[in-house]
Structures are given as structure tokens and as C-alpha cells.
Coordinates of C-alpha atoms in Angstrom, one line a residue:
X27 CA -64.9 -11.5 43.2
X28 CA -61.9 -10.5 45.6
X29 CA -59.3 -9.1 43.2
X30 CA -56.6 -8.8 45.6
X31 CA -52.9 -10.5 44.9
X32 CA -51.0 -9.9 47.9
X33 CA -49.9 -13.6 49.9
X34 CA -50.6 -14.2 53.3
X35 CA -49.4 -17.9 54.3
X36 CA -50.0 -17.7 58.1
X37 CA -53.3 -20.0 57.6
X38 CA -53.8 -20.8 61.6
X39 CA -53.3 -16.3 62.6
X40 CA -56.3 -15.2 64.8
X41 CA -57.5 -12.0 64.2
X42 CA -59.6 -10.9 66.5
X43 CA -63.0 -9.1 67.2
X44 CA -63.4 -5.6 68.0
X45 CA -65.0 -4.8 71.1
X46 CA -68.9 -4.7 70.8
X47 CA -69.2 -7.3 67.7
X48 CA -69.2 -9.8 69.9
X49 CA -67.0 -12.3 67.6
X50 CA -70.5 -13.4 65.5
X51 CA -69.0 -13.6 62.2
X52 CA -65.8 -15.8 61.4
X53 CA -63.1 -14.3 60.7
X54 CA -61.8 -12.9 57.3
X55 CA -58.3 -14.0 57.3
X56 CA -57.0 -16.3 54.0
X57 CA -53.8 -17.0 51.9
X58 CA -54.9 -14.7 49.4
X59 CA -54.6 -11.1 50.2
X60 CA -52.9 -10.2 53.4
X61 CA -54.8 -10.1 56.7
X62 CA -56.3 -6.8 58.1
X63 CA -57.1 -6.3 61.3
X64 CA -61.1 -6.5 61.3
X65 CA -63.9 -7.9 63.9
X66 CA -64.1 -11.3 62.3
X67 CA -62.1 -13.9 63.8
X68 CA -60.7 -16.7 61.8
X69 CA -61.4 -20.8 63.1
X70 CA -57.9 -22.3 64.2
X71 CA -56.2 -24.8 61.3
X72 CA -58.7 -22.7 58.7
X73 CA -57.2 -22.7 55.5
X74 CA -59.2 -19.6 53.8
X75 CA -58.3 -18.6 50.2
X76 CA -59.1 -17.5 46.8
X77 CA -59.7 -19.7 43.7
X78 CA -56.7 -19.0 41.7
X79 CA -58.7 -20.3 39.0
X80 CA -61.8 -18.4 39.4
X81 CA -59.7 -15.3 39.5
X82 CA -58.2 -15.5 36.3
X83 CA -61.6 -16.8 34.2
X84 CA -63.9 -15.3 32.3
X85 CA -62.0 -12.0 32.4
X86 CA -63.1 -11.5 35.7
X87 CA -59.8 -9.1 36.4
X88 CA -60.3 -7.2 33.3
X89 CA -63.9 -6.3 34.6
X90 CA -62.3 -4.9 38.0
X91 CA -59.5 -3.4 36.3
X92 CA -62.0 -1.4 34.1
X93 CA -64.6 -0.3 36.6
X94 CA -61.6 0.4 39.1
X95 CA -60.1 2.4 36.6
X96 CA -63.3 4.1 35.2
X97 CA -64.4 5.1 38.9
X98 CA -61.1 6.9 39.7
X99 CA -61.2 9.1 36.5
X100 CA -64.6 10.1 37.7
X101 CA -63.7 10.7 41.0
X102 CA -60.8 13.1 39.4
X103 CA -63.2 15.3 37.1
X104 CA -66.6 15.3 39.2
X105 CA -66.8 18.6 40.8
X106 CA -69.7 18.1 42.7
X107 CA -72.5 15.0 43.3
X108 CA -75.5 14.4 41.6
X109 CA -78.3 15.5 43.4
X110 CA -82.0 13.6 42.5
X111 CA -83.9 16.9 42.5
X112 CA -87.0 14.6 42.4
X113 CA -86.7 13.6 45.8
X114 CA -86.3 17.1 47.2
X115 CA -90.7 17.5 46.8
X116 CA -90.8 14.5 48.4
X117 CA -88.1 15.6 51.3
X118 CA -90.7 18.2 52.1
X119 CA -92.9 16.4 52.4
X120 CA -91.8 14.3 54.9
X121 CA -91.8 16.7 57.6
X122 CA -95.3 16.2 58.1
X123 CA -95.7 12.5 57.2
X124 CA -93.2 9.9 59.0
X125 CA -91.0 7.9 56.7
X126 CA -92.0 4.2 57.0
X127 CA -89.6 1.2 57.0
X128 CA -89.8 -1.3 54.0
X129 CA -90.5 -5.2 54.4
X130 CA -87.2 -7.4 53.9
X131 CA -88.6 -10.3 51.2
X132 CA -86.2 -13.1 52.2
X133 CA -86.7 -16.8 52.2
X134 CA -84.5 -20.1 52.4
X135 CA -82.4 -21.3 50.2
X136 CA -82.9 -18.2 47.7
X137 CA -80.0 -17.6 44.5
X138 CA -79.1 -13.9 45.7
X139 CA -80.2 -11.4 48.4
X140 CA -79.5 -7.8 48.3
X141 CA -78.2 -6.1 51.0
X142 CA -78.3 -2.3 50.9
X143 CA -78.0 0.9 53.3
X144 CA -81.0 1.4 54.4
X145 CA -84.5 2.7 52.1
X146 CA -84.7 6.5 51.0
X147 CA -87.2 8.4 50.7
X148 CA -88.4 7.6 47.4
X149 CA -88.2 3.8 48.5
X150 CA -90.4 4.5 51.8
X151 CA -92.8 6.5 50.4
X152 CA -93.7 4.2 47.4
X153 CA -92.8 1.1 49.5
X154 CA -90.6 -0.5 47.6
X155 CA -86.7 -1.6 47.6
X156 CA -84.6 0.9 45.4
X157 CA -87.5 2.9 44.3
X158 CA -85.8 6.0 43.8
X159 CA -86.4 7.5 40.0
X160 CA -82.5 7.6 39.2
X161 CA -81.5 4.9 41.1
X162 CA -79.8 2.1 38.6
X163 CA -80.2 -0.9 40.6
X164 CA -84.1 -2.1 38.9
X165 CA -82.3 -1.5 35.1
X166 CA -79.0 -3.6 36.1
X167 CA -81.2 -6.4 37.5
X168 CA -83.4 -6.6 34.1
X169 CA -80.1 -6.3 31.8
X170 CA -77.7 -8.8 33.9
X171 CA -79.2 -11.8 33.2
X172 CA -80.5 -12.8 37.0
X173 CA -83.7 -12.5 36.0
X174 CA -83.7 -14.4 32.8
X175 CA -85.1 -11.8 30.3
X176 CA -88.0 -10.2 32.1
X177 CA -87.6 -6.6 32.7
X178 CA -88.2 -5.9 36.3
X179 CA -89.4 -2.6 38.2
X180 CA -89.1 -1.8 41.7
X181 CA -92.9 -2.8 42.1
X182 CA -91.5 -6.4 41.6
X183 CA -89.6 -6.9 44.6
X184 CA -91.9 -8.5 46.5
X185 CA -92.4 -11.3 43.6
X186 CA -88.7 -11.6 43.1
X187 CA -88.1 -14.8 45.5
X188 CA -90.6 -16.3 44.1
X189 CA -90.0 -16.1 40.6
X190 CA -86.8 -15.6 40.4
X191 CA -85.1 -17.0 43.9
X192 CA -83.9 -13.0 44.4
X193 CA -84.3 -11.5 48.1
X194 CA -83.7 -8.2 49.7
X195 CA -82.6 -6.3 52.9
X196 CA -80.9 -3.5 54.0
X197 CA -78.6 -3.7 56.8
X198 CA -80.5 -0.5 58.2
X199 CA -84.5 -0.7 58.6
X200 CA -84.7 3.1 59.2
X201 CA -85.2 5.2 56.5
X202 CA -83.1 8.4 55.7
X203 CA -83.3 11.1 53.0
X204 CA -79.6 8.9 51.8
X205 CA -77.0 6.6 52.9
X206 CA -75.1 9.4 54.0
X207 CA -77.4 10.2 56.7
X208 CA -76.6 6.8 58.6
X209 CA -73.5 6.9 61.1
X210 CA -70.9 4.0 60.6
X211 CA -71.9 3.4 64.4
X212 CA -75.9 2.7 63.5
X213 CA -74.7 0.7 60.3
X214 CA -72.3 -1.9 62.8
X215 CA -75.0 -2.0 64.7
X216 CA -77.3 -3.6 62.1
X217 CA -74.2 -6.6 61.1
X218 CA -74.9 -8.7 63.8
X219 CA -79.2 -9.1 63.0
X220 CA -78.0 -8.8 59.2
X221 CA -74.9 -12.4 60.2
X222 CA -78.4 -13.7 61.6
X223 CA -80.6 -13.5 58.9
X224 CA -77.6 -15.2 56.3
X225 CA -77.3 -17.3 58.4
X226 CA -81.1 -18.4 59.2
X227 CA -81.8 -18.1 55.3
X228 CA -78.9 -19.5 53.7
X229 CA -78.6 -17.4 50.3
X230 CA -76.2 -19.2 47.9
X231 CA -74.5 -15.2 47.7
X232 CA -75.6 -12.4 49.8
X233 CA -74.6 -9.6 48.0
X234 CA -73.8 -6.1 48.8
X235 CA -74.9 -3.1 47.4
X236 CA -72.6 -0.5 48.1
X237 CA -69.1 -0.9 49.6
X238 CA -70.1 1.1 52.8
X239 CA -72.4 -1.6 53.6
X240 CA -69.7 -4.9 53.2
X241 CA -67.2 -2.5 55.3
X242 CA -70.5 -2.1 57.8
X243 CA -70.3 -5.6 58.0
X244 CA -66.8 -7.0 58.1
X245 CA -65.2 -4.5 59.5
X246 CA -63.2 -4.5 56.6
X247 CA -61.8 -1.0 55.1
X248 CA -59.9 -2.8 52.3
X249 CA -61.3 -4.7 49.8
X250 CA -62.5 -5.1 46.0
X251 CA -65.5 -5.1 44.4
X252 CA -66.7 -8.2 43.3
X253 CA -66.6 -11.7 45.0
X254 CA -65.0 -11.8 48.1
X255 CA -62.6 -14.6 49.3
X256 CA -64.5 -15.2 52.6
X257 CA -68.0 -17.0 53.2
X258 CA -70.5 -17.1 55.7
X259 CA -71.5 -20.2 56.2
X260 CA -72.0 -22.2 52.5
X261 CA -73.3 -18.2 51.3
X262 CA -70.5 -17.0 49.2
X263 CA -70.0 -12.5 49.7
X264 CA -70.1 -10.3 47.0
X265 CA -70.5 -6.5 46.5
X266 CA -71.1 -3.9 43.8
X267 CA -71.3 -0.2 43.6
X268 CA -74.2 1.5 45.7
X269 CA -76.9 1.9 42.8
X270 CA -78.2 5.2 43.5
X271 CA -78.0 7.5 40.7
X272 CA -75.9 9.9 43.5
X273 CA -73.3 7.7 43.1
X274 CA -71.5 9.0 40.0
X275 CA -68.2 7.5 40.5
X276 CA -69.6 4.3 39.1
X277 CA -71.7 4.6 35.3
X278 CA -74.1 2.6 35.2
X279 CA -72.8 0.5 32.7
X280 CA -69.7 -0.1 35.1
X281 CA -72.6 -1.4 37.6
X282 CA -73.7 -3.3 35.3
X283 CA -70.4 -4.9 34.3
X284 CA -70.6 -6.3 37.7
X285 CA -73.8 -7.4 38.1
X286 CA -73.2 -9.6 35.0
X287 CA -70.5 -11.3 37.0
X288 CA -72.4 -11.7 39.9
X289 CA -74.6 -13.8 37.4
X290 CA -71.4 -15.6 36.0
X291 CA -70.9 -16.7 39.6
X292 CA -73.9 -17.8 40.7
X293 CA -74.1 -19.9 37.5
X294 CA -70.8 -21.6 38.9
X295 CA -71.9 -21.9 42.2
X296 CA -75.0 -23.4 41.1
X297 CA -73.3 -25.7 38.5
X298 CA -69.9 -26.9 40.7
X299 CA -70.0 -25.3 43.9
X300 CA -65.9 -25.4 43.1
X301 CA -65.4 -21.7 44.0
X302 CA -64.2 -22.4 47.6
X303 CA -62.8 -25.7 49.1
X304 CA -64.5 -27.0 52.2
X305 CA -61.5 -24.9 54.7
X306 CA -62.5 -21.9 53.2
X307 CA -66.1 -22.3 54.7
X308 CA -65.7 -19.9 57.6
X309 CA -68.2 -20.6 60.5
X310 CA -69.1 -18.7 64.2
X311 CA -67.0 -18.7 66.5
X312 CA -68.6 -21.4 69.1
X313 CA -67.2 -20.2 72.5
X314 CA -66.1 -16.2 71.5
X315 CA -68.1 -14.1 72.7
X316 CA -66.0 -11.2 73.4

């Protein structure tokens, strides 16, 4: 949900890659918000824009507007970060025993896949995709809808495409005590094999969890929460707060405000597919690989 309002009516302006991207994704460039320089390159004669519809249903602005706005007062009165002081045994732990990667469950055609950072510790060591004892992601799943009304737990994850048509991956496989851990260096890195596997699996959203990974990604520094204007392939982008309880900026009720939408759109997608015209489809470059 790409909340932005600013006009940009140069339809057929290039913007182009960044060295070592290598020009995989199409670029982000539309007649919605203004263009930003970013690594994604935009088709000549695309026509890329928001659903001036979709942006004004359902109260779809309200909901940004209110978790916008509920984020920066926290920012303001926080004085320090939330710590999980559960995962601090754990940390110790580690030193001895090597943290181990977890599996990405992903197969075609699937309703959502998660993207995250990369797993924690509490994630490796149990083996599971947002494992972490404070983490929010497991409670906004089971409340939002996505899952009809089952309640979910991160022992689930592996079960989720099949019952529910819900995948996950991070955009980095190693894991880290937290996201903070990861340079924005190792994170670019992973948004080329992370374009393949949308791509390859064809998610009708791919949706991001934490702003630090859709930025990863595009290339983008600038953007909303919520749906995004831009698509790879037919898989419309979304993103939400990260879930990790560390993130305090975000409640968790404002998580799961937008979690809720994420399920509002996919209901559209699924029902109309009218949220993007056909020129808003943006597609690899064929010749670019600079």
C-alpha cells in the first residue's frame, strides 16, 4: 500500500542501476510518487502507477496515517530499545555451538511469502522462522485473518504453504544475534538470489518484513509502509514493520493494523486482480546488464 501523493508524469524516464546490481529488477519509476534515484531500471513506454482507487478504499490512508503517526510519537519518548533478555542465555551459548541457517518453505504460485532480515538466534536455535519469544510476527499472522481463524505458532512454518498458501525467506540465510548485525552491503548482496526466487515462485505478494529489507532490495530509501506501487513480475510488493519485539517504534497492534491490510489486498488481488493495469507490470531488463 504505497501511500505517497506526489506526481511524477515523465512515464518513459530511465532510471538507472547502480553499479553491482547488475540491472536484475525493473525499475521503480511510476506517475504516482516522484522518481528516486534507485538500482531498478524502468522498461521504455512503461506506464507504472498507483490505483487511485485502491488508495482511497477501505480506509487504507487512515491506517498509514495512524501507524505513521503512532511510530513517530514513540520514536520521540523511547529512551532506549527493548532488549529480549531471553535471548542473552541463548547468546552465550552460541559461542560454543554454531548458529545454523533456517530452510526457506517456498513453493509456486503461493498467496504471500515473507521476506525478513535474516533468522536470530532464537529462530536458529529452535529452527524455526520468527521464533524469537517477543517477536510479534506468529500473533499478527493468527489475528489478521491470513490464516483463516487457526492460531498459528512458529512451529507451523513449515505447514504454512500447504495449508494456508503462506511462504517464507529471509533475504539473508546467515544468522546473527539481530538485524542490526547485518551490513547494508551483505543485505544488497542477498536482492539479486531473493529477484530470483520471486521470480521462479511467483507469490501473488511478496511481502516484506521490515523496511530495511524492501530498502535492501530496491534500493529505495523513501517509501511507505504498505503496498507499494511497483511489481515484480504479476507478484504485487508490500512491507510492514520488522516484527521483532526490539522494534518498539511500532505496537503491536499498529503491526497488526497492517497485516490486516495485507489481507484486504490479497482478497482483491485474488478476487479482481484490478490493483495494477497491465503497464504497471514491471519486468527484467532483457539486455541490461550493467
Amino acid at each position: 500500500m504505497s501511500m505517497n501523493t506526489e506526481d511524477d508524469n515523465n512515464n518513459n524516464k530511465t532510471i538507472h542501476s547502480e553499479p553491482g546490481f547488475k540491472g536484475l529488477i525493473a525499475g521503480f519509476a511510476y506517475t504516482g510518487p516522484a522518481a528516486r534515484a534507485s538500482r531498478l531500471k524502468l522498461p521504455v513506454g512503461a506506464n507504472v502507477q498507483v490505483d487511485e482507487q485502491y488508495k482511497a478504499s477501505s480506509g487504507s490512508a487512515r491506517i498509514l496515517d495512524k501507524v505513521t503517526s503512532d511510530a513517530t510519537k514513540r520514536r520521540t519518548k523511547r529512551s532506549a530499545t527493548v532488549l529480549d533478555t531471553s535471548s542473552k542465555r541463548i547468546r552465550a551459548a552460541q559461542t560454543i555451538t554454531p548458529l545454523k541457517e533456517v530452510p526457506d518453505y517456498l513453493e509456486k504460485d503461493l498467496d504471500v511469502v515473507f521476506c525478513g532480515f535474516n533468522p536470530g538466534i532464537q529462530s536458529s536455535t529452535r529452527g524455526h522462522h520468527y521464533a524469537g519469544s517477543n517477536n510479534h510476527f506468529w500473533t499478527c499472522l493468527s489475528e489478521s485473518g491470513l490464516v483463516g481463524s487457526t492460531v498459528v505458532t512458529y512451529k507451523d512454518d513449515a505447514r504454512c504453504p500447504a495449508d494456508f498458501s503462506i511462504g517464507f525467506t529471509n533475504i539473508v540465510s546467515r544468522p546473527t544475534r539481530g538485524s542490526s548485525d547485518l551490513s547494508m552491503k551483505e543485505m544488497s548482496a542477498g536482492a539479486d538470489p531473493l529477484y530470483a526466487k520471486i521470480t521462479t515462485f511467483r507469490p501473488k505478494v511478496c511481502c516484506f518484513v521490515g523496511k530495511g529489507v524492501y530498502e535492501a532490495f530496491s534500493g529505495k530509501k523513501k517509501f511507505e509502509l504498505g503496498l507499494q506501487a511497483e511489481k515484480v513480475g504479476a507478484t504485487a510488493l508490500f512491507v510492514v514493520p520488522s516484527t521483532s519485539g526490539r522494534v518498539s517504534a511500532y505496537s503491536k497492534e499498529d503491526k497488526l493494523l497492517l497485516f490486516k491490510e495485507l489481507k484486504r489486498v490479497l482478497d482483491e488481488i485474488t478476487a479482481s486482480k484490478s490493483l495494477f493495469t497491465e503497464d504497471a507490470i514491471l519486468h527484467q531488463p532483457e539486455n541490461d546488464l550493467s
